[in-house]
XYZ file of C-alpha atoms in Angstrom:
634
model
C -18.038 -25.174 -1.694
C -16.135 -23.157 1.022
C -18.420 -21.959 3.683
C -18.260 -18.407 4.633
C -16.769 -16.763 7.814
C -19.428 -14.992 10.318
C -19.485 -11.593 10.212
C -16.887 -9.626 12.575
C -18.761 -9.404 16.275
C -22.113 -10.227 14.665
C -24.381 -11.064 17.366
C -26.775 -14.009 17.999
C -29.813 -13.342 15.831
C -33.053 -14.238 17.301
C -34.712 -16.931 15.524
C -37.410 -16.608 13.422
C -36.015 -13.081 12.293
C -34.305 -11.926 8.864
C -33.033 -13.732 6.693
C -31.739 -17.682 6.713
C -28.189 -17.491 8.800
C -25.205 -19.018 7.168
C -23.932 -22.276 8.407
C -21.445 -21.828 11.087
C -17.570 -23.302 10.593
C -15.257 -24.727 12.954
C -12.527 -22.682 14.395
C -9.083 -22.565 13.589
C -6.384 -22.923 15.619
C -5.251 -19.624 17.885
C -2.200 -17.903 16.104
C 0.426 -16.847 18.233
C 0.899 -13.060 19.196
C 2.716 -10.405 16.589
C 6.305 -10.468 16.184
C 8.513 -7.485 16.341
C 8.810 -6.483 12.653
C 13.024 -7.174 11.651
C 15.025 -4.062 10.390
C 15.445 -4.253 6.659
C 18.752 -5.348 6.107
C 21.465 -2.617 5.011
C 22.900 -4.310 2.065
C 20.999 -5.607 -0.555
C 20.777 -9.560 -0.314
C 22.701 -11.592 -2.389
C 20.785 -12.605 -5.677
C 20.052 -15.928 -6.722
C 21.978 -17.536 -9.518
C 18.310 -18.136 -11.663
C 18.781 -19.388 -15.055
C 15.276 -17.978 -15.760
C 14.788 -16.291 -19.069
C 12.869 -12.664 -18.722
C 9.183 -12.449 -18.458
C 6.772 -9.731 -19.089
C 2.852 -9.393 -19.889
C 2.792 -10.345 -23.393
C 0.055 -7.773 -24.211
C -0.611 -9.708 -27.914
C -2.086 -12.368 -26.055
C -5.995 -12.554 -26.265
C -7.898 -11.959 -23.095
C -9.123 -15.687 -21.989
C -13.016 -16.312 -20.396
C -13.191 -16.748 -16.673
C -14.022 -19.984 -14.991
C -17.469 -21.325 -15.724
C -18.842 -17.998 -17.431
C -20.034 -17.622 -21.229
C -18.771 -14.471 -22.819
C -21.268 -11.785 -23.226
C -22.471 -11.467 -26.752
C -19.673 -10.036 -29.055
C -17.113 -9.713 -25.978
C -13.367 -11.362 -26.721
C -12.124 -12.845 -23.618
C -9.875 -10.938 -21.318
C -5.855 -11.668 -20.492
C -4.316 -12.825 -18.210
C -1.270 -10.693 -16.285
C 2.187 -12.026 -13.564
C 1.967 -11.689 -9.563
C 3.740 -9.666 -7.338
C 5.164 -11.122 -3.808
C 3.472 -8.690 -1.458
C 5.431 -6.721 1.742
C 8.269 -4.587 1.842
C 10.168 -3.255 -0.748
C 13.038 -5.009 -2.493
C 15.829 -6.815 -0.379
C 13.960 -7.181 2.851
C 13.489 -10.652 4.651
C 10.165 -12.770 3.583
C 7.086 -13.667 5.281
C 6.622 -16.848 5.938
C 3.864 -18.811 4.113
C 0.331 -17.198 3.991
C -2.395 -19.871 4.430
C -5.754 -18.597 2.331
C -9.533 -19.530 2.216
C -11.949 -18.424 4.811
C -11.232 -17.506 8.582
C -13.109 -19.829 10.975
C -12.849 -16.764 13.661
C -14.080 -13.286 12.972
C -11.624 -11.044 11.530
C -11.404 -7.613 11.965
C -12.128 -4.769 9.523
C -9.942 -4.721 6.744
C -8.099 -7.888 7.567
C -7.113 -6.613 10.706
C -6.873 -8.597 13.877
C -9.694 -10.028 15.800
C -11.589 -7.944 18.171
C -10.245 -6.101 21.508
C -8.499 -8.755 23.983
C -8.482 -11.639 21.435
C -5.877 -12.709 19.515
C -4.785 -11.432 16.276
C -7.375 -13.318 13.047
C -6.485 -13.331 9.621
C -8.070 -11.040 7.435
C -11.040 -11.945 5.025
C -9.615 -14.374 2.238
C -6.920 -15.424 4.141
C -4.992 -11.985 4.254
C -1.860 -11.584 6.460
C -1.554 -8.878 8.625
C 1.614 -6.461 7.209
C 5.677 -7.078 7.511
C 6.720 -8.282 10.504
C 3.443 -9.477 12.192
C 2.835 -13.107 13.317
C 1.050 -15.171 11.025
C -1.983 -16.847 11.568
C -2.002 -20.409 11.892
C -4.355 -21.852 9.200
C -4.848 -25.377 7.583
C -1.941 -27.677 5.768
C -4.287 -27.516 3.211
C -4.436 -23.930 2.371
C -1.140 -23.234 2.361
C -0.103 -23.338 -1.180
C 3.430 -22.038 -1.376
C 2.244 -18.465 -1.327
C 3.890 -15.573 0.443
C 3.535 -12.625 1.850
C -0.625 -12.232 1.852
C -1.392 -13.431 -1.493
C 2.002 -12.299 -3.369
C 4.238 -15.139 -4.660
C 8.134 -15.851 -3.841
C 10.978 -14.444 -6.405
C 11.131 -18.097 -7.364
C 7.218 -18.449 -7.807
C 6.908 -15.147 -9.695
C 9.931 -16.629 -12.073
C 7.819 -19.558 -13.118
C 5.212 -17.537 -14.149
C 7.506 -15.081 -16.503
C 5.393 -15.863 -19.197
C 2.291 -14.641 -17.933
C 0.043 -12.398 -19.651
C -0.913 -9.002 -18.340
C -4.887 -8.013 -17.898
C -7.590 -6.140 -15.983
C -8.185 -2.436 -13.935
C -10.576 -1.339 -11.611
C -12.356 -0.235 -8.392
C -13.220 2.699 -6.574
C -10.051 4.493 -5.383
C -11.114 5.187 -1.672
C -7.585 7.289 -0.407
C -5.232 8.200 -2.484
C -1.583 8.733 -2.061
C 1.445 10.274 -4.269
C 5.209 11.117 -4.184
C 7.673 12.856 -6.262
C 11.163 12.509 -6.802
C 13.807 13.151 -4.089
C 16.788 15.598 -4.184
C 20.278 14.659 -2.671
C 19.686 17.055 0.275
C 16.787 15.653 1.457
C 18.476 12.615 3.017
C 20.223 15.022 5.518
C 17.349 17.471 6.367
C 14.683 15.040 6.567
C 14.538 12.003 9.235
C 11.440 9.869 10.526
C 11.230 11.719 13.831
C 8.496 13.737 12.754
C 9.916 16.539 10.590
C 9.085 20.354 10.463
C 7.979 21.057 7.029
C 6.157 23.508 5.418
C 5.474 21.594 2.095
C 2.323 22.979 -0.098
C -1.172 22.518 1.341
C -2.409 18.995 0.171
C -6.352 18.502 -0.256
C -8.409 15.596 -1.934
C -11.923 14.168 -0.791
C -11.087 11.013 0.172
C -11.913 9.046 -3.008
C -14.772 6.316 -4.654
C -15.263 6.188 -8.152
C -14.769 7.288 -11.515
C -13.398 10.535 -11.406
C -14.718 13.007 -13.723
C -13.327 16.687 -14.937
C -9.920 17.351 -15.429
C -6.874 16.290 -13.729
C -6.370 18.294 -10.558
C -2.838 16.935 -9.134
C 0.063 18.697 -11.068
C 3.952 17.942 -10.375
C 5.759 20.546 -7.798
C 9.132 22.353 -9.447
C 10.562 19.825 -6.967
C 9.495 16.690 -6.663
C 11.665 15.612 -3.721
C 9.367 15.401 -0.218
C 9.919 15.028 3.072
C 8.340 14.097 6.144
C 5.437 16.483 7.289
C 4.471 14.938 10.426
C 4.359 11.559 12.338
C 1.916 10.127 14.814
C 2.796 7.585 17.207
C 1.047 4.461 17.533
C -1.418 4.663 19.962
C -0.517 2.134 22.912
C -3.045 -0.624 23.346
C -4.236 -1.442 26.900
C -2.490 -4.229 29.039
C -3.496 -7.870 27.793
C -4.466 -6.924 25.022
C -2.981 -7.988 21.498
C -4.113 -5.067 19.023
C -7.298 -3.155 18.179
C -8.660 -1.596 14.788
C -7.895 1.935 13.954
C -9.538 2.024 10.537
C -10.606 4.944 9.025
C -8.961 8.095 7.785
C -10.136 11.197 5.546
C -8.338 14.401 3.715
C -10.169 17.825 3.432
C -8.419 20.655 2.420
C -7.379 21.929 5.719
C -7.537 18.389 7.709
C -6.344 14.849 7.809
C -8.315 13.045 9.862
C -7.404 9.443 11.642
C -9.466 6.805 13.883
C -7.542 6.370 17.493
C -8.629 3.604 19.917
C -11.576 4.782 20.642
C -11.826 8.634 19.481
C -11.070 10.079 15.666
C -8.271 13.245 15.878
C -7.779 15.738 12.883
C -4.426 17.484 11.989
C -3.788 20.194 10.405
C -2.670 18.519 6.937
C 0.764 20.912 6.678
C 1.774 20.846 10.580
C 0.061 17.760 12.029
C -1.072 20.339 14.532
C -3.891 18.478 16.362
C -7.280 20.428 15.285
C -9.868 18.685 17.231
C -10.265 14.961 18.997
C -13.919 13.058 18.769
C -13.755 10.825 21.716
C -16.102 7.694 20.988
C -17.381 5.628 23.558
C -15.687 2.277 21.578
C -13.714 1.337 18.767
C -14.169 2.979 14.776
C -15.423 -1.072 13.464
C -15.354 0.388 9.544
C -15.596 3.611 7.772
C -16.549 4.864 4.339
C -13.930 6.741 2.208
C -16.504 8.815 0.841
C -17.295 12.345 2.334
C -20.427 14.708 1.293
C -19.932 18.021 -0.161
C -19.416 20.152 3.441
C -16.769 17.322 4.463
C -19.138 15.090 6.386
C -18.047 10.952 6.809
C -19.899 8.133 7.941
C -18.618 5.546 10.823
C -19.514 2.301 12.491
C -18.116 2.022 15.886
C -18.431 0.315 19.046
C -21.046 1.039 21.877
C -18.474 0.487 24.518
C -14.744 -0.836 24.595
C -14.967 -4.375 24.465
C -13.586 -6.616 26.519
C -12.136 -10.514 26.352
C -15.742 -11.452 28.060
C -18.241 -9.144 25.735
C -16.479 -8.375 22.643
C -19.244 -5.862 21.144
C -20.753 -5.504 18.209
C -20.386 -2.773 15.763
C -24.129 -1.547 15.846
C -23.616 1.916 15.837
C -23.736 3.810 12.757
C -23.019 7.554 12.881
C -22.178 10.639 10.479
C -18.952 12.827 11.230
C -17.953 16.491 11.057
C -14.837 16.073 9.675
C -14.456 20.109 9.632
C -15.821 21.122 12.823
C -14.791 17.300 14.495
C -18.139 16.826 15.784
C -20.912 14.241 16.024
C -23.766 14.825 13.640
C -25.761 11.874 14.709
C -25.839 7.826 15.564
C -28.547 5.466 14.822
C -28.839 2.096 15.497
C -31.156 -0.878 13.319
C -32.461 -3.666 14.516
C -33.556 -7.114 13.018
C -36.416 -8.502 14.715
C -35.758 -7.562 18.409
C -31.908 -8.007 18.010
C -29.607 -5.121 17.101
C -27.339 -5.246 14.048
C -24.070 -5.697 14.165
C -22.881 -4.096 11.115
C -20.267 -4.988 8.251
C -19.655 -2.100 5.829
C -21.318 1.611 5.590
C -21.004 4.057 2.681
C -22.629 7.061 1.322
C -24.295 8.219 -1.813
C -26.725 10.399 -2.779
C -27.189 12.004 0.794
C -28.132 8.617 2.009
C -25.668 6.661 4.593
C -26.359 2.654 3.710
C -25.217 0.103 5.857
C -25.036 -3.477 5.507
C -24.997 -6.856 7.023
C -25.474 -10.871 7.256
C -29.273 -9.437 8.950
C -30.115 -7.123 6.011
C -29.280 -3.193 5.165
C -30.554 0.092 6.970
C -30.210 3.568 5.415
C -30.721 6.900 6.865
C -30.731 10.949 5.743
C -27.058 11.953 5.989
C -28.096 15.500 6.782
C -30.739 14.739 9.637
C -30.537 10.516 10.501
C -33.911 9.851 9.672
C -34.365 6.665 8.719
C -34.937 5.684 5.003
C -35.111 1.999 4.764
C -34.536 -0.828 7.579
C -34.198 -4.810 6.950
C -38.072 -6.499 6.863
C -38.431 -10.061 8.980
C -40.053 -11.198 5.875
C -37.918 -10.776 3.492
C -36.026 -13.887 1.838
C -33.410 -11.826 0.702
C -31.109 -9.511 2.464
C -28.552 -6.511 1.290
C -25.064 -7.922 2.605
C -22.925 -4.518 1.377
C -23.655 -1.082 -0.805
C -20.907 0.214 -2.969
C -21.458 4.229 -2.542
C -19.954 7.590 -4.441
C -21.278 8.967 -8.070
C -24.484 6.132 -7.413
C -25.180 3.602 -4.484
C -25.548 -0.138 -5.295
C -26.388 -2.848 -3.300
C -24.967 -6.597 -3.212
C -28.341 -8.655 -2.543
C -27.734 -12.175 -1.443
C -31.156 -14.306 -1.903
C -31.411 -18.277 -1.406
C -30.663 -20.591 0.392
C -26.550 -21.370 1.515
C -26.604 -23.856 -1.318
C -28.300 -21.977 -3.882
C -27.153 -18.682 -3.240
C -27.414 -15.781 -5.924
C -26.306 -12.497 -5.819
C -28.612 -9.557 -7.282
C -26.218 -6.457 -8.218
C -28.864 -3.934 -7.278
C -28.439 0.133 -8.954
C -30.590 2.021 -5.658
C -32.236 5.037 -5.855
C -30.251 6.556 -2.475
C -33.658 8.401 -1.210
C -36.066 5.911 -1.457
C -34.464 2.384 -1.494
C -36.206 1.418 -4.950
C -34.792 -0.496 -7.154
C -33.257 0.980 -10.318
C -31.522 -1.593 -12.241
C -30.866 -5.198 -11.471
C -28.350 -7.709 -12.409
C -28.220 -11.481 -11.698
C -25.010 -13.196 -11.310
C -24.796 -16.851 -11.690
C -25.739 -19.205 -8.635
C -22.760 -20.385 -7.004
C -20.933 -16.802 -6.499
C -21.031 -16.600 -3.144
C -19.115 -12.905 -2.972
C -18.813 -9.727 -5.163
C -17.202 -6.381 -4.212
C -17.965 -3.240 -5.922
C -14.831 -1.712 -7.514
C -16.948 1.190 -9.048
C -20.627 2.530 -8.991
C -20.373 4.773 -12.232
C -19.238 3.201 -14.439
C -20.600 0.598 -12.290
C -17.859 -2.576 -12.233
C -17.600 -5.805 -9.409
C -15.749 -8.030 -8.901
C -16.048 -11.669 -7.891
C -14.402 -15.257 -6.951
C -15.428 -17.335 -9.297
C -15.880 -21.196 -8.257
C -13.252 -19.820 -6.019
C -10.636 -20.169 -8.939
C -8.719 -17.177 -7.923
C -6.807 -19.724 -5.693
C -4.842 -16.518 -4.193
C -6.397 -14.974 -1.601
C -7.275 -11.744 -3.775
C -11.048 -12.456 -3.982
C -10.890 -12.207 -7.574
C -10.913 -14.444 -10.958
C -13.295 -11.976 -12.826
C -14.900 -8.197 -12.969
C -18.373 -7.652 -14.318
C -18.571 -4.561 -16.146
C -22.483 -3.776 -16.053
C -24.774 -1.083 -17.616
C -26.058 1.055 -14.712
C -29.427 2.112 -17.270
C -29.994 -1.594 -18.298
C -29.198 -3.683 -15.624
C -27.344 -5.985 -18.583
C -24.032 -7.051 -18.476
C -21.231 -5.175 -21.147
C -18.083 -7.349 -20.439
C -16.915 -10.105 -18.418
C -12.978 -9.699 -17.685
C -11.098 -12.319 -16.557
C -8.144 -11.877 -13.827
C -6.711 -15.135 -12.666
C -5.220 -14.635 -9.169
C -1.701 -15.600 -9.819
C -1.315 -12.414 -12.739
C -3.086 -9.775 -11.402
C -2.425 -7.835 -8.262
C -5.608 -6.301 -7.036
C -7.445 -7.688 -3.955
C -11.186 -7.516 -3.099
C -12.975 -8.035 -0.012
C -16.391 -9.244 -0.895
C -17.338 -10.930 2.135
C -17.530 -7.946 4.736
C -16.577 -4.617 3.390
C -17.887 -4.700 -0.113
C -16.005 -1.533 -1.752
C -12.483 -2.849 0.432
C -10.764 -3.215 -3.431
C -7.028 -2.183 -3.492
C -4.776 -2.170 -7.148
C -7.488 -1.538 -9.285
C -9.740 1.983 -10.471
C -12.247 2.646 -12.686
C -11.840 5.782 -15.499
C -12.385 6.997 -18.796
C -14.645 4.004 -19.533
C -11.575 1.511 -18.606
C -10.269 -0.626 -15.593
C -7.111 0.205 -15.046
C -4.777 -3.006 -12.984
C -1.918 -3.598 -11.891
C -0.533 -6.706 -13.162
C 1.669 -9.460 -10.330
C 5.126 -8.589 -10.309
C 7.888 -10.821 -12.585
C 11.496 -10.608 -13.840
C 12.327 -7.682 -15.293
C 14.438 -8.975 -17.994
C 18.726 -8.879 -18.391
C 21.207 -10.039 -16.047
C 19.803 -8.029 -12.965
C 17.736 -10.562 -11.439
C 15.576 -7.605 -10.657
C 11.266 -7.840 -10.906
C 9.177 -5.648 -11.834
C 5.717 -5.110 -12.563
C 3.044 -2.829 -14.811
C -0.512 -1.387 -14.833
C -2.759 -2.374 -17.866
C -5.615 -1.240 -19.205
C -9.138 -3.299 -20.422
C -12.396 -1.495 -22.153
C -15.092 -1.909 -19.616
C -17.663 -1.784 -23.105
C -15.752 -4.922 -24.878
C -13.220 -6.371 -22.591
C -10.540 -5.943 -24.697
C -7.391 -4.893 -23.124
C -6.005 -1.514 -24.437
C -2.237 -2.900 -24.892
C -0.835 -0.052 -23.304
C 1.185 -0.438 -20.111
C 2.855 1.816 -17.585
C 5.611 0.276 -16.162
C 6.915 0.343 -12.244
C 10.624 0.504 -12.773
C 13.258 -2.090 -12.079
C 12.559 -3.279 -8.313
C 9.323 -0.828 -8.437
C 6.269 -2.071 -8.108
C 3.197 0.052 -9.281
C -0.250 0.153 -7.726
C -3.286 2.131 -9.160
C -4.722 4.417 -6.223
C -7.487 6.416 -7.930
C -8.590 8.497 -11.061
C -7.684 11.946 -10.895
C -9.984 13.135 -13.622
C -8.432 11.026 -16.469
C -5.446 10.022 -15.333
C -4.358 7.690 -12.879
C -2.672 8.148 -9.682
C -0.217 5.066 -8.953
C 2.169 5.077 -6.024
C 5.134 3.039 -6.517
C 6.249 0.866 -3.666
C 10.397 1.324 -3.741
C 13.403 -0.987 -3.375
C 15.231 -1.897 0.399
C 17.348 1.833 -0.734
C 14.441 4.325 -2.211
C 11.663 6.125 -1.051
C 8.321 5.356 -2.860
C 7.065 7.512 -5.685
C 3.474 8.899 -6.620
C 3.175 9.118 -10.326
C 0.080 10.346 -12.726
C -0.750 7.918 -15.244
C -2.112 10.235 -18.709
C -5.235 8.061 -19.242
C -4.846 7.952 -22.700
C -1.152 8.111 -23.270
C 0.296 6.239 -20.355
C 2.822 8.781 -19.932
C 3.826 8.927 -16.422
C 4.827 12.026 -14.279
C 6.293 11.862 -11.293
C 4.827 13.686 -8.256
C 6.533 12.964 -5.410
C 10.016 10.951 -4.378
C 9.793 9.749 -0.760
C 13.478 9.813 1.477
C 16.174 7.281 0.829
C 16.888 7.824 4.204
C 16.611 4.357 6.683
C 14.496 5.926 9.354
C 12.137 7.184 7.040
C 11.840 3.727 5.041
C 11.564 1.923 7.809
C 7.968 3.858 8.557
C 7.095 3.789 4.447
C 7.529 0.406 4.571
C 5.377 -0.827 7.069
C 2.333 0.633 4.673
C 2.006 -1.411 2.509
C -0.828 -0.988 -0.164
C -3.084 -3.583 1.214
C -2.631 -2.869 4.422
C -2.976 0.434 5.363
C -4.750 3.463 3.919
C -3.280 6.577 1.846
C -4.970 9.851 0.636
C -3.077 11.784 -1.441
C -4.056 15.083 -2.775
C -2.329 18.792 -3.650
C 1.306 17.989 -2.996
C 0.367 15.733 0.897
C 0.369 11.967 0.934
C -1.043 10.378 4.420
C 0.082 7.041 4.559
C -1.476 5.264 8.724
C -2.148 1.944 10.023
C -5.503 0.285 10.076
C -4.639 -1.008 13.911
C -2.766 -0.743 16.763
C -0.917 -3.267 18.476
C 1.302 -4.398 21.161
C 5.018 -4.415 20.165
C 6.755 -4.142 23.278
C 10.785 -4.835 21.657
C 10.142 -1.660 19.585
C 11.117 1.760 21.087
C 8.958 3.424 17.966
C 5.618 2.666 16.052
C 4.004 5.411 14.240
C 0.566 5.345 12.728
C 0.853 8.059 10.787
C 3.542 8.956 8.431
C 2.716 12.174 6.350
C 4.837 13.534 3.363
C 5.186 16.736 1.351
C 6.681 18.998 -1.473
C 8.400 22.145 -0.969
């Protein structure tokens, strides 16, 4: 059994405190420092001479079991879907080989790279930082053939043509869109950070099931441009790249972690509002906001250094409207403080957890509500937060380790529901609280880096499983971070009673040589797939975002010669409308394409899509990096 990495700049733990520490692992080889990221090339490549035949999900197929679990009573088994290569769009040069399984070293949030003045880790499960960056070296043994973070070569995705298409879900923390581009747009709009006055864009910034009707409606045109752009911030001397996660959409203000301070823009202008100067780097950050447009952080109690890294043991709430500090609190276990992993909100509670055990406090005032106990023999690694907040309880020893999917009551810290996986699951990530949905490794079968071979769809009342839906790895594109940031799940939401999921990309069929891929739906009450499908477009590939009401918002990563597009997805239906069209323009995809959906973080709402950079780093060939790139409608 693979032993787990230690937590990002978790600090010694006394002994005799909290609960048993995991076993430590040997460290990996030191990759080498990022690359410049290569222009996309401006002809499309020349395409193979493949005698494959085409390939699609074959939606008759019945859903199969995941590895070593019994189907819940009267639940068919789940299907299986093709796998996308991940990175840039169409036509642009490949990463090298991605090497998966568990960093020795301690990654950063989000997969980003290690902490301040170290160099760049891979992500949790193996993930690769985005186009263009160094890879990490990682063992002969892990690297099997894949690509590009988890996605598989043209050739790899052709042997899998036959693959059947399966699975949906997660919480949808930002949210992006696009709409289709007019022919003048290439000539008024450039990547220098245009003027526009496109239509004010809102959205809350995400996290579950979304309820009520749809709120996003297409423009009369659907063509954007760019709003604003915000230049990467320059990381100090020495030093290889820092984390920058975190960013949030109000109605008036798009909010982004810096180095060490959190700006927001006015969301039509990119007018700088306010700046929150912290004394150290944003570690993690919730999607989720309260009703007056208040956030919760971790950060840094200083800027770390190559000596004294830090650790992320400060947990405060934000202002996002006023761009002010409402409080910070700090836990400890034993006499040590903790160095935390994740933090989310739900219910007016902030919940943060760790390898040491989970503290909660009053959003409103930072009073405390509930703080790890020295005697307990469990501990709550992660909380999934929104509509309800959940914990993911590890208890046992390394080699008997269960995890207890825990329904919380946000005030108190009591236990609602409870539901015991298996022993031998060593991670689970919480794609949704209500319906409440997570998803899990397997006997580490997903064998892609993704995190996932099967979702759990469990009754928030009961406590008792509904369905168990199987995803193998090498179909389905969605990615889960179970081991630190527990509701990190990207190509997957959670609506209308369904997990929607976008399936790995394949050949699209015909003499174009062209892939494609789709989104699928499964019942989360049987785990029977749906058989509908909404399909990316030749050299498109589709990823689900969130639910807006009951439809889904997908954007759709473009060729090497489009701009992306945000589409709704009717829930019901599967009609798709398009929202927005991105610029064809080079500058501007040069910027898109350096967000890629697993890599960066987009909020989309009311005509704006915010698409930044989870860190900054030193590329000193490159005139230009932005960490912002910010679209609109007329």
């Amino acid at each position: 059994m693979t032993q787990p990495p230690p937590p990002p700049n978790q600090p010694p733990q006394q002994p005799g405190f909290g609960p048993p520490q995991e076993p430590s692992e040997p460290q990996q080889p030191t990759p080498p420092a990022p690359a410049t990221p290569p222009t996309p090339p401006a002809q499309p490549p020349q395409q193979p001479p493949a005698q494959q035949p085409p390939s699609g999900p074959d939606l008759s197929k019945a859903p199969q079991p995941g590895y070593g679990y019994p189907q819940a009573p009267g639940t068919p088994p789940p299907a299986a879907p093709p796998t996308p290569p991940q990175g840039p769009g169409y036509g642009y040069p490949q990463q090298p080989p991605a090497g998966y399984g568990y960093p020795a070293q301690q990654p950063g949030p989000y997969g980003q790279p290690g902490p301040y003045g170290q160099p760049q880790q891979p992500g949790p499960y193996g993930q690769q930082p985005p186009y263009g960056y160094a890879q990490p070296t990682v063992p002969m043994q892990a690297q099997a053939g894949q690509q590009g973070g988890g996605r598989k070569s043209n050739a790899q995705v052709a042997i899998i043509v036959s693959a059947v298409v399966a699975i949906a879900l997660i919480v949808g923390a930002g949210v992006w869109y696009s709409s289709s581009s007019g022919k003048d747009d290439d000539k008024r709009t450039t990547a220098e950070g245009g003027k526009g006055d496109g239509k004010e864009g809102g959205g809350s910034g995400g996290g579950g099931a979304t309820t009520g009707g749809a709120k996003e409606k297409a423009p009369a045109a659907t063509g954007s441009k760019v709003l604003f752009q915000v230049p990467s911030p320059k990381v100090p001397k020495g030093t290889t790249s820092i984390p920058i996660s975190g960013s949030w959409l109000t109605d008036t203000v798009y909010a982004k972690s810096g180095l060490s301070e959190i700006t927001g823009y006015d969301r039509r202008t990119g007018t700088k509002k306010w700046t929150l100067d912290l004394p150290g780097p944003v570690c993690t950050a919730t999607p989720h906001l309260t009703e007056d447009n208040k956030t919760a952080i971790v950060h840094k109690p200083a800027m770390p250094t190559k000596q004294d890294p830090k650790g992320c043991t400060e947990v405060a709430v934000i202002d996002l409207e006023a761009g002010t500090k409402v409080w910070s609190k700090t836990a400890k276990s034993g006499t040590m403080p903790i160095s935390f992993n994740n933090v989310t909100l739900s219910g007016g509670t902030v919940a943060a957890g760790s390898t040491s055990g989970g503290a909660a406090w009053d959003a409103a005032t930072g009073d405390e509500r509930w703080a790890p106990k020295t005697s307990d023999s469990c501990y709550d690694a992660g909380y999934g937060g929104g509509p309800k907040l959940v914990a993911v309880r590890k208890c046992g020893s390394y080699d008997q380790r269960q995890l207890h999917i825990q329904t919380v009551d946000p005030e108190s810290g009591d236990v609602i529901t409870e539901y015991k996986m298996d022993e031998g699951i060593e991670y689970a990530a919480v794609v949704s609280t209500d319906p409440l949905v997570v998803a899990a490794d397997v006997g580490d079968s997903a064998g892609d880096g993704s995190g996932i071979s099967d979702f759990f769809s469990i009754d928030n009342k009961t406590g008792k499983l509904r369905a168990r839906l199987s995803a193998p790895g090498d179909e389905f594109a969605a990615r889960c971070d179970g081991i630190y940031k527990v509701e990190n799940c990207t190509g997957v939401t959670v609506g209308n009673d369904r997990l929607y999921i976008a399936t790995e990309e394949h050949d699209s069929g015909g003499d174009s040589y062209s892939q494609t891929n789709e989104v699928v739906a499964f019942e989360l009450a049987t785990g029977k797939q749906t058989g509908q499908r909404a399909d990316a477009g030749e050299n498109y590939e589709i990823v689900p975002l969130r639910m807006d009401g009951p439809n889904v918002i997908a954007y759709k990563r473009p060729p090497y010669d489009k701009g992306g597009q945000i589409v709704s997805i009717d829930g019901e239906s599967f009609k798709e409308t398009l929202l927005m069209e991105n610029p064809s323009t080079e500058a501007v995809r040069d910027v898109e394409s350096r967000m890629s959906p697993e890599y960066s973080e987009i909020q989309y709402g009311q005509g704006g899509l915010y698409m930044s950079s989870v860190y900054a780093s030193d590329f000193t060939s490159r005139e230009k990096e932005y960490s912002v790139i910010a679209f609109g409608t007329e």
